[in-house]
Protein backbone atom coordinates (compact mmCIF):
# COMPACT_ATOMS: atom_id res chain seq x y z
CA UNK A 1 0.00 0.00 0.00
CA UNK A 2 1.07 3.59 -0.59
CA UNK A 3 0.43 6.17 2.12
CA UNK A 4 0.21 9.92 1.65
CA UNK A 5 3.05 11.81 3.29
CA UNK A 6 3.53 15.46 4.17
CA UNK A 7 6.74 17.22 5.12
CA UNK A 8 5.72 19.85 7.63
CA UNK A 9 9.21 20.49 8.90
CA UNK A 10 12.66 18.95 8.54
CA UNK A 11 13.53 18.84 12.22
CA UNK A 12 16.95 19.14 13.75
CA UNK A 13 15.89 17.98 17.19
CA UNK A 14 18.72 17.28 19.63
CA UNK A 15 17.48 13.69 19.97
CA UNK A 16 17.03 13.21 16.22
CA UNK A 17 20.24 11.33 15.54
CA UNK A 18 19.32 8.64 18.05
CA UNK A 19 15.85 8.03 16.64
CA UNK A 20 17.10 7.90 13.05
CA UNK A 21 19.66 5.20 13.90
CA UNK A 22 18.67 1.94 12.21
CA UNK A 23 20.34 -0.01 14.98
CA UNK A 24 18.09 1.17 17.82
CA UNK A 25 14.46 0.62 18.62
CA UNK A 26 14.33 -2.93 19.97
CA UNK A 27 11.12 -4.70 18.98
CA UNK A 28 10.00 -1.62 17.06
CA UNK A 29 13.05 -1.83 14.85
CA UNK A 30 12.15 -5.45 14.01
CA UNK A 31 9.49 -3.98 11.73
CA UNK A 32 12.31 -3.21 9.28
CA UNK A 33 12.61 -6.96 8.63
CA UNK A 34 8.83 -7.43 8.61
CA UNK A 35 8.85 -9.10 12.02
CA UNK A 36 5.84 -8.12 14.11
CA UNK A 37 5.44 -10.81 16.78
CA UNK A 38 7.92 -9.21 19.15
CA UNK A 39 6.15 -5.86 18.92
CA UNK A 40 2.74 -7.44 19.49
CA UNK A 41 4.07 -9.30 22.54
CA UNK A 42 5.60 -6.12 23.94
CA UNK A 43 2.40 -4.09 23.50
CA UNK A 44 0.40 -6.86 25.16
CA UNK A 45 2.78 -7.33 28.08
CA UNK A 46 2.99 -3.60 28.74
CA UNK A 47 -0.80 -3.36 28.78
CA UNK A 48 -0.98 -0.46 26.32
CA UNK A 49 -4.13 -1.61 24.56
CA UNK A 50 -5.84 -2.39 27.85
CA UNK A 51 -5.01 1.10 29.08
CA UNK A 52 -6.27 2.57 25.80
CA UNK A 53 -9.56 0.72 26.17
CA UNK A 54 -9.85 2.04 29.73
CA UNK A 55 -9.42 5.55 28.34
CA UNK A 56 -12.19 4.91 25.81
CA UNK A 57 -14.46 3.76 28.62
CA UNK A 58 -13.73 6.93 30.60
CA UNK A 59 -14.49 9.01 27.52
CA UNK A 60 -17.79 7.24 27.09
CA UNK A 61 -18.70 8.33 30.60
CA UNK A 62 -17.99 11.91 29.54
CA UNK A 63 -20.19 11.56 26.46
CA UNK A 64 -17.21 11.59 24.11
CA UNK A 65 -15.91 9.14 21.51
CA UNK A 66 -13.34 8.85 18.75
CA UNK A 67 -14.67 10.14 15.43
CA UNK A 68 -13.97 12.65 12.69
CA UNK A 69 -10.45 14.04 12.40
CA UNK A 70 -7.62 13.12 14.74
CA UNK A 71 -3.88 12.88 15.17
CA UNK A 72 -1.38 10.43 16.60
CA UNK A 73 1.41 12.71 17.85
CA UNK A 74 4.99 11.45 18.22
CA UNK A 75 3.51 8.36 16.59
CA UNK A 76 6.72 6.32 16.35
CA UNK A 77 6.12 3.03 14.56
CA UNK A 78 2.39 3.89 14.22
CA UNK A 79 1.09 0.83 16.03
CA UNK A 80 -1.50 3.03 17.78
CA UNK A 81 -2.42 4.73 14.50
CA UNK A 82 -3.02 1.27 13.06
CA UNK A 83 -5.22 0.22 15.96
CA UNK A 84 -7.29 3.41 15.97
CA UNK A 85 -7.92 3.53 12.22
CA UNK A 86 -8.83 -0.15 11.96
CA UNK A 87 -11.11 -0.01 15.01
CA UNK A 88 -12.90 3.25 14.13
CA UNK A 89 -12.54 3.38 10.34
CA UNK A 90 -16.25 3.84 9.68
CA UNK A 91 -16.49 7.00 11.81
CA UNK A 92 -13.12 8.55 10.90
CA UNK A 93 -12.44 11.17 8.27
CA UNK A 94 -8.67 11.62 8.54
CA UNK A 95 -5.88 10.78 10.98
CA UNK A 96 -2.56 12.63 10.90
CA UNK A 97 0.36 10.57 12.16
CA UNK A 98 3.11 12.99 13.18
CA UNK A 99 6.73 12.22 14.03
CA UNK A 100 10.09 13.97 13.65
CA UNK A 101 11.86 10.76 12.59
CA UNK A 102 12.18 10.09 8.88
CA UNK A 103 12.79 6.44 9.76
CA UNK A 104 9.34 6.22 11.35
CA UNK A 105 7.46 8.22 8.72
CA UNK A 106 9.02 6.78 5.57
CA UNK A 107 10.04 3.28 6.66
CA UNK A 108 8.87 1.56 9.83
CA UNK A 109 5.47 3.22 10.02
CA UNK A 110 4.53 2.42 6.45
CA UNK A 111 5.61 -1.20 6.81
CA UNK A 112 3.48 -1.63 9.92
CA UNK A 113 0.45 0.05 8.36
CA UNK A 114 0.75 -2.17 5.30
CA UNK A 115 1.08 -5.28 7.45
CA UNK A 116 -2.14 -4.48 9.30
CA UNK A 117 -3.89 -3.40 6.09
CA UNK A 118 -4.72 0.09 7.34
CA UNK A 119 -6.81 2.06 4.85
CA UNK A 120 -4.49 4.66 3.23
CA UNK A 121 -7.45 6.88 2.39
CA UNK A 122 -7.82 7.65 6.08
CA UNK A 123 -4.23 8.72 6.72
CA UNK A 124 -1.60 11.37 6.25
CA UNK A 125 1.90 10.61 7.54
CA UNK A 126 3.50 13.89 8.55
CA UNK A 127 7.18 14.56 9.15
CA UNK A 128 7.25 17.36 11.69
CA UNK A 129 7.16 18.51 15.28
CA UNK A 130 4.34 18.20 17.80
CA UNK A 131 5.22 21.74 18.88
CA UNK A 132 4.24 23.03 15.43
CA UNK A 133 1.26 21.13 14.04
CA UNK A 134 0.51 22.44 10.56
CA UNK A 135 -3.27 22.30 10.94
CA UNK A 136 -5.86 25.03 11.52
CA UNK A 137 -6.94 25.90 15.03
CA UNK A 138 -9.86 23.83 16.38
CA UNK A 139 -9.64 21.36 13.50
CA UNK A 140 -9.20 18.05 15.36
CA UNK A 141 -11.74 16.01 17.25
CA UNK A 142 -9.12 13.97 19.10
CA UNK A 143 -5.43 13.34 19.70
CA UNK A 144 -3.82 10.08 20.81
CA UNK A 145 -0.31 9.54 22.18
CA UNK A 146 1.57 6.45 23.33
CA UNK A 147 4.88 6.76 25.23
CA UNK A 148 5.16 10.25 23.80
CA UNK A 149 4.38 13.14 26.16
CA UNK A 150 7.42 12.47 28.36
CA UNK A 151 9.62 13.20 25.33
CA UNK A 152 8.59 16.86 25.43
CA UNK A 153 11.39 19.20 26.52
CA UNK A 154 8.71 21.84 26.96
CA UNK A 155 5.45 20.19 28.14
CA UNK A 156 3.63 23.51 28.42
CA UNK A 157 4.44 24.47 24.84
CA UNK A 158 3.22 21.09 23.60
CA UNK A 159 -0.04 21.27 25.57
CA UNK A 160 -0.72 24.78 24.28
CA UNK A 161 -0.29 23.53 20.71
CA UNK A 162 -2.49 20.49 21.37
CA UNK A 163 -5.16 22.77 22.84
CA UNK A 164 -4.95 25.03 19.80
CA UNK A 165 -5.67 22.28 17.26
CA UNK A 166 -8.37 20.54 19.30
CA UNK A 167 -11.99 21.55 18.94
CA UNK A 168 -13.76 22.87 22.04
CA UNK A 169 -15.25 19.44 22.68
CA UNK A 170 -12.02 17.66 21.69
CA UNK A 171 -9.89 15.38 23.83
CA UNK A 172 -6.46 13.82 24.15
CA UNK A 173 -5.71 10.22 25.14
CA UNK A 174 -2.28 9.70 26.70
CA UNK A 175 -0.94 6.23 27.58
CA UNK A 176 2.42 4.69 28.49
CA UNK A 177 3.75 7.68 30.43
CA UNK A 178 6.84 7.19 32.57
CA UNK A 179 6.82 8.79 36.01
CA UNK A 180 8.78 9.06 39.24
CA UNK A 181 7.18 7.21 42.11
CA UNK A 182 6.78 9.43 45.15
CA UNK A 183 8.52 6.99 47.50
CA UNK A 184 11.65 6.98 45.34
CA UNK A 185 11.46 10.75 44.99
CA UNK A 186 11.30 11.23 48.77
CA UNK A 187 14.16 8.83 49.35
CA UNK A 188 16.35 10.71 46.87
CA UNK A 189 15.27 14.07 48.26
CA UNK A 190 16.29 13.05 51.78
CA UNK A 191 19.62 11.92 50.43
CA UNK A 192 19.98 15.28 48.70
CA UNK A 193 19.14 17.20 51.88
CA UNK A 194 21.66 15.27 53.93
CA UNK A 195 24.35 15.93 51.35
CA UNK A 196 23.53 19.63 51.44
CA UNK A 197 23.55 19.66 55.25
CA UNK A 198 26.96 18.01 55.47
CA UNK A 199 28.44 20.43 52.98
CA UNK A 200 26.77 23.53 54.47
CA UNK A 201 28.76 26.08 56.44
CA UNK A 202 25.53 27.07 58.16
CA UNK A 203 24.48 23.71 59.49
CA UNK A 204 21.79 24.70 62.06
CA UNK A 205 19.90 27.26 59.96
CA UNK A 206 20.11 25.12 56.82
CA UNK A 207 18.78 22.08 58.69
CA UNK A 208 15.79 23.99 60.06
CA UNK A 209 14.95 25.36 56.60
CA UNK A 210 15.31 21.91 55.04
CA UNK A 211 13.00 20.26 57.58
CA UNK A 212 10.36 22.92 57.02
CA UNK A 213 10.64 22.44 53.26
CA UNK A 214 10.33 18.67 53.65
CA UNK A 215 7.17 19.07 55.72
CA UNK A 216 5.46 21.02 52.94
CA UNK A 217 6.42 18.60 50.15
CA UNK A 218 4.71 20.57 47.44
CA UNK A 219 5.68 20.40 43.80
CA UNK A 220 7.18 23.89 43.78
CA UNK A 221 9.54 22.90 46.63
CA UNK A 222 10.89 19.87 44.78
CA UNK A 223 12.23 21.38 41.60
CA UNK A 224 15.42 22.87 40.28
CA UNK A 225 18.84 21.50 41.01
CA UNK A 226 17.64 18.42 42.93
CA UNK A 227 15.42 17.02 40.17
CA UNK A 228 17.96 17.87 37.49
CA UNK A 229 20.62 16.03 39.50
CA UNK A 230 18.68 12.88 40.42
CA UNK A 231 16.23 12.56 37.52
CA UNK A 232 17.83 14.20 34.46
CA UNK A 233 16.40 13.68 30.95
CA UNK A 234 17.90 10.80 29.01
CA UNK A 235 20.59 12.49 26.88
CA UNK A 236 20.00 10.26 23.84
CA UNK A 237 16.35 9.21 23.88
CA UNK A 238 14.96 12.42 25.37
CA UNK A 239 12.87 10.73 28.08
CA UNK A 240 11.88 13.19 30.82
CA UNK A 241 10.83 12.15 34.31
CA UNK A 242 8.07 13.80 36.33
CA UNK A 243 6.03 13.11 39.43
CA UNK A 244 2.36 12.30 38.92
CA UNK A 245 1.59 15.65 40.58
CA UNK A 246 3.81 17.41 38.06
CA UNK A 247 1.98 15.82 35.12
CA UNK A 248 -1.30 16.98 36.55
CA UNK A 249 0.16 20.42 37.17
CA UNK A 250 1.04 20.67 33.48
CA UNK A 251 -2.52 19.74 32.53
CA UNK A 252 -4.22 22.12 34.96
CA UNK A 253 -2.20 25.22 34.18
CA UNK A 254 -2.84 24.69 30.47
CA UNK A 255 -6.58 24.58 31.16
CA UNK A 256 -7.19 20.92 30.50
CA UNK A 257 -9.60 18.91 32.58
CA UNK A 258 -8.25 15.41 33.07
CA UNK A 259 -9.12 11.93 34.24
CA UNK A 260 -6.35 9.74 35.62
CA UNK A 261 -6.72 6.19 34.30
CA UNK A 262 -5.21 3.50 36.51
CA UNK A 263 -2.72 1.72 34.30
CA UNK A 264 -2.38 -2.05 34.19
CA UNK A 265 1.35 -1.47 34.81
CA UNK A 266 2.58 0.18 38.02
CA UNK A 267 5.34 2.06 36.19
CA UNK A 268 2.98 3.77 33.71
CA UNK A 269 0.46 6.60 33.80
CA UNK A 270 -2.51 7.08 31.49
CA UNK A 271 -4.81 10.08 31.16
CA UNK A 272 -7.76 11.47 29.28
CA UNK A 273 -7.50 15.23 28.81
CA UNK A 274 -10.37 17.40 27.61
CA UNK A 275 -10.85 21.11 27.21
CA UNK A 276 -12.73 23.22 29.72
Coordinates of C-alpha atoms in Angstrom, one line a residue:
X1 CA 0.0 0.0 0.0
X2 CA 1.1 3.6 -0.6
X3 CA 0.4 6.2 2.1
X4 CA 0.2 9.9 1.6
X5 CA 3.0 11.8 3.3
X6 CA 3.5 15.5 4.2
X7 CA 6.7 17.2 5.1
X8 CA 5.7 19.8 7.6
X9 CA 9.2 20.5 8.9
X10 CA 12.7 18.9 8.5
X11 CA 13.5 18.8 12.2
X12 CA 16.9 19.1 13.8
X13 CA 15.9 18.0 17.2
X14 CA 18.7 17.3 19.6
X15 CA 17.5 13.7 20.0
X16 CA 17.0 13.2 16.2
X17 CA 20.2 11.3 15.5
X18 CA 19.3 8.6 18.1
X19 CA 15.8 8.0 16.6
X20 CA 17.1 7.9 13.0
X21 CA 19.7 5.2 13.9
X22 CA 18.7 1.9 12.2
X23 CA 20.3 0.0 15.0
X24 CA 18.1 1.2 17.8
X25 CA 14.5 0.6 18.6
X26 CA 14.3 -2.9 20.0
X27 CA 11.1 -4.7 19.0
X28 CA 10.0 -1.6 17.1
X29 CA 13.1 -1.8 14.9
X30 CA 12.1 -5.5 14.0
X31 CA 9.5 -4.0 11.7
X32 CA 12.3 -3.2 9.3
X33 CA 12.6 -7.0 8.6
X34 CA 8.8 -7.4 8.6
X35 CA 8.8 -9.1 12.0
X36 CA 5.8 -8.1 14.1
X37 CA 5.4 -10.8 16.8
X38 CA 7.9 -9.2 19.2
X39 CA 6.1 -5.9 18.9
X40 CA 2.7 -7.4 19.5
X41 CA 4.1 -9.3 22.5
X42 CA 5.6 -6.1 23.9
X43 CA 2.4 -4.1 23.5
X44 CA 0.4 -6.9 25.2
X45 CA 2.8 -7.3 28.1
X46 CA 3.0 -3.6 28.7
X47 CA -0.8 -3.4 28.8
X48 CA -1.0 -0.5 26.3
X49 CA -4.1 -1.6 24.6
X50 CA -5.8 -2.4 27.9
X51 CA -5.0 1.1 29.1
X52 CA -6.3 2.6 25.8
X53 CA -9.6 0.7 26.2
X54 CA -9.8 2.0 29.7
X55 CA -9.4 5.6 28.3
X56 CA -12.2 4.9 25.8
X57 CA -14.5 3.8 28.6
X58 CA -13.7 6.9 30.6
X59 CA -14.5 9.0 27.5
X60 CA -17.8 7.2 27.1
X61 CA -18.7 8.3 30.6
X62 CA -18.0 11.9 29.5
X63 CA -20.2 11.6 26.5
X64 CA -17.2 11.6 24.1
X65 CA -15.9 9.1 21.5
X66 CA -13.3 8.8 18.7
X67 CA -14.7 10.1 15.4
X68 CA -14.0 12.7 12.7
X69 CA -10.4 14.0 12.4
X70 CA -7.6 13.1 14.7
X71 CA -3.9 12.9 15.2
X72 CA -1.4 10.4 16.6
X73 CA 1.4 12.7 17.9
X74 CA 5.0 11.5 18.2
X75 CA 3.5 8.4 16.6
X76 CA 6.7 6.3 16.3
X77 CA 6.1 3.0 14.6
X78 CA 2.4 3.9 14.2
X79 CA 1.1 0.8 16.0
X80 CA -1.5 3.0 17.8
X81 CA -2.4 4.7 14.5
X82 CA -3.0 1.3 13.1
X83 CA -5.2 0.2 16.0
X84 CA -7.3 3.4 16.0
X85 CA -7.9 3.5 12.2
X86 CA -8.8 -0.1 12.0
X87 CA -11.1 0.0 15.0
X88 CA -12.9 3.2 14.1
X89 CA -12.5 3.4 10.3
X90 CA -16.2 3.8 9.7
X91 CA -16.5 7.0 11.8
X92 CA -13.1 8.6 10.9
X93 CA -12.4 11.2 8.3
X94 CA -8.7 11.6 8.5
X95 CA -5.9 10.8 11.0
X96 CA -2.6 12.6 10.9
X97 CA 0.4 10.6 12.2
X98 CA 3.1 13.0 13.2
X99 CA 6.7 12.2 14.0
X100 CA 10.1 14.0 13.7
X101 CA 11.9 10.8 12.6
X102 CA 12.2 10.1 8.9
X103 CA 12.8 6.4 9.8
X104 CA 9.3 6.2 11.4
X105 CA 7.5 8.2 8.7
X106 CA 9.0 6.8 5.6
X107 CA 10.0 3.3 6.7
X108 CA 8.9 1.6 9.8
X109 CA 5.5 3.2 10.0
X110 CA 4.5 2.4 6.4
X111 CA 5.6 -1.2 6.8
X112 CA 3.5 -1.6 9.9
X113 CA 0.4 0.0 8.4
X114 CA 0.8 -2.2 5.3
X115 CA 1.1 -5.3 7.4
X116 CA -2.1 -4.5 9.3
X117 CA -3.9 -3.4 6.1
X118 CA -4.7 0.1 7.3
X119 CA -6.8 2.1 4.9
X120 CA -4.5 4.7 3.2
X121 CA -7.5 6.9 2.4
X122 CA -7.8 7.6 6.1
X123 CA -4.2 8.7 6.7
X124 CA -1.6 11.4 6.3
X125 CA 1.9 10.6 7.5
X126 CA 3.5 13.9 8.6
X127 CA 7.2 14.6 9.1
X128 CA 7.2 17.4 11.7
X129 CA 7.2 18.5 15.3
X130 CA 4.3 18.2 17.8
X131 CA 5.2 21.7 18.9
X132 CA 4.2 23.0 15.4
X133 CA 1.3 21.1 14.0
X134 CA 0.5 22.4 10.6
X135 CA -3.3 22.3 10.9
X136 CA -5.9 25.0 11.5
X137 CA -6.9 25.9 15.0
X138 CA -9.9 23.8 16.4
X139 CA -9.6 21.4 13.5
X140 CA -9.2 18.0 15.4
X141 CA -11.7 16.0 17.3
X142 CA -9.1 14.0 19.1
X143 CA -5.4 13.3 19.7
X144 CA -3.8 10.1 20.8
X145 CA -0.3 9.5 22.2
X146 CA 1.6 6.5 23.3
X147 CA 4.9 6.8 25.2
X148 CA 5.2 10.3 23.8
X149 CA 4.4 13.1 26.2
X150 CA 7.4 12.5 28.4
X151 CA 9.6 13.2 25.3
X152 CA 8.6 16.9 25.4
X153 CA 11.4 19.2 26.5
X154 CA 8.7 21.8 27.0
X155 CA 5.5 20.2 28.1
X156 CA 3.6 23.5 28.4
X157 CA 4.4 24.5 24.8
X158 CA 3.2 21.1 23.6
X159 CA 0.0 21.3 25.6
X160 CA -0.7 24.8 24.3
X161 CA -0.3 23.5 20.7
X162 CA -2.5 20.5 21.4
X163 CA -5.2 22.8 22.8
X164 CA -4.9 25.0 19.8
X165 CA -5.7 22.3 17.3
X166 CA -8.4 20.5 19.3
X167 CA -12.0 21.6 18.9
X168 CA -13.8 22.9 22.0
X169 CA -15.3 19.4 22.7
X170 CA -12.0 17.7 21.7
X171 CA -9.9 15.4 23.8
X172 CA -6.5 13.8 24.2
X173 CA -5.7 10.2 25.1
X174 CA -2.3 9.7 26.7
X175 CA -0.9 6.2 27.6
X176 CA 2.4 4.7 28.5
X177 CA 3.7 7.7 30.4
X178 CA 6.8 7.2 32.6
X179 CA 6.8 8.8 36.0
X180 CA 8.8 9.1 39.2
X181 CA 7.2 7.2 42.1
X182 CA 6.8 9.4 45.2
X183 CA 8.5 7.0 47.5
X184 CA 11.6 7.0 45.3
X185 CA 11.5 10.8 45.0
X186 CA 11.3 11.2 48.8
X187 CA 14.2 8.8 49.3
X188 CA 16.3 10.7 46.9
X189 CA 15.3 14.1 48.3
X190 CA 16.3 13.0 51.8
X191 CA 19.6 11.9 50.4
X192 CA 20.0 15.3 48.7
X193 CA 19.1 17.2 51.9
X194 CA 21.7 15.3 53.9
X195 CA 24.3 15.9 51.4
X196 CA 23.5 19.6 51.4
X197 CA 23.6 19.7 55.2
X198 CA 27.0 18.0 55.5
X199 CA 28.4 20.4 53.0
X200 CA 26.8 23.5 54.5
X201 CA 28.8 26.1 56.4
X202 CA 25.5 27.1 58.2
X203 CA 24.5 23.7 59.5
X204 CA 21.8 24.7 62.1
X205 CA 19.9 27.3 60.0
X206 CA 20.1 25.1 56.8
X207 CA 18.8 22.1 58.7
X208 CA 15.8 24.0 60.1
X209 CA 15.0 25.4 56.6
X210 CA 15.3 21.9 55.0
X211 CA 13.0 20.3 57.6
X212 CA 10.4 22.9 57.0
X213 CA 10.6 22.4 53.3
X214 CA 10.3 18.7 53.6
X215 CA 7.2 19.1 55.7
X216 CA 5.5 21.0 52.9
X217 CA 6.4 18.6 50.2
X218 CA 4.7 20.6 47.4
X219 CA 5.7 20.4 43.8
X220 CA 7.2 23.9 43.8
X221 CA 9.5 22.9 46.6
X222 CA 10.9 19.9 44.8
X223 CA 12.2 21.4 41.6
X224 CA 15.4 22.9 40.3
X225 CA 18.8 21.5 41.0
X226 CA 17.6 18.4 42.9
X227 CA 15.4 17.0 40.2
X228 CA 18.0 17.9 37.5
X229 CA 20.6 16.0 39.5
X230 CA 18.7 12.9 40.4
X231 CA 16.2 12.6 37.5
X232 CA 17.8 14.2 34.5
X233 CA 16.4 13.7 30.9
X234 CA 17.9 10.8 29.0
X235 CA 20.6 12.5 26.9
X236 CA 20.0 10.3 23.8
X237 CA 16.4 9.2 23.9
X238 CA 15.0 12.4 25.4
X239 CA 12.9 10.7 28.1
X240 CA 11.9 13.2 30.8
X241 CA 10.8 12.2 34.3
X242 CA 8.1 13.8 36.3
X243 CA 6.0 13.1 39.4
X244 CA 2.4 12.3 38.9
X245 CA 1.6 15.7 40.6
X246 CA 3.8 17.4 38.1
X247 CA 2.0 15.8 35.1
X248 CA -1.3 17.0 36.5
X249 CA 0.2 20.4 37.2
X250 CA 1.0 20.7 33.5
X251 CA -2.5 19.7 32.5
X252 CA -4.2 22.1 35.0
X253 CA -2.2 25.2 34.2
X254 CA -2.8 24.7 30.5
X255 CA -6.6 24.6 31.2
X256 CA -7.2 20.9 30.5
X257 CA -9.6 18.9 32.6
X258 CA -8.2 15.4 33.1
X259 CA -9.1 11.9 34.2
X260 CA -6.4 9.7 35.6
X261 CA -6.7 6.2 34.3
X262 CA -5.2 3.5 36.5
X263 CA -2.7 1.7 34.3
X264 CA -2.4 -2.1 34.2
X265 CA 1.3 -1.5 34.8
X266 CA 2.6 0.2 38.0
X267 CA 5.3 2.1 36.2
X268 CA 3.0 3.8 33.7
X269 CA 0.5 6.6 33.8
X270 CA -2.5 7.1 31.5
X271 CA -4.8 10.1 31.2
X272 CA -7.8 11.5 29.3
X273 CA -7.5 15.2 28.8
X274 CA -10.4 17.4 27.6
X275 CA -10.9 21.1 27.2
X276 CA -12.7 23.2 29.7

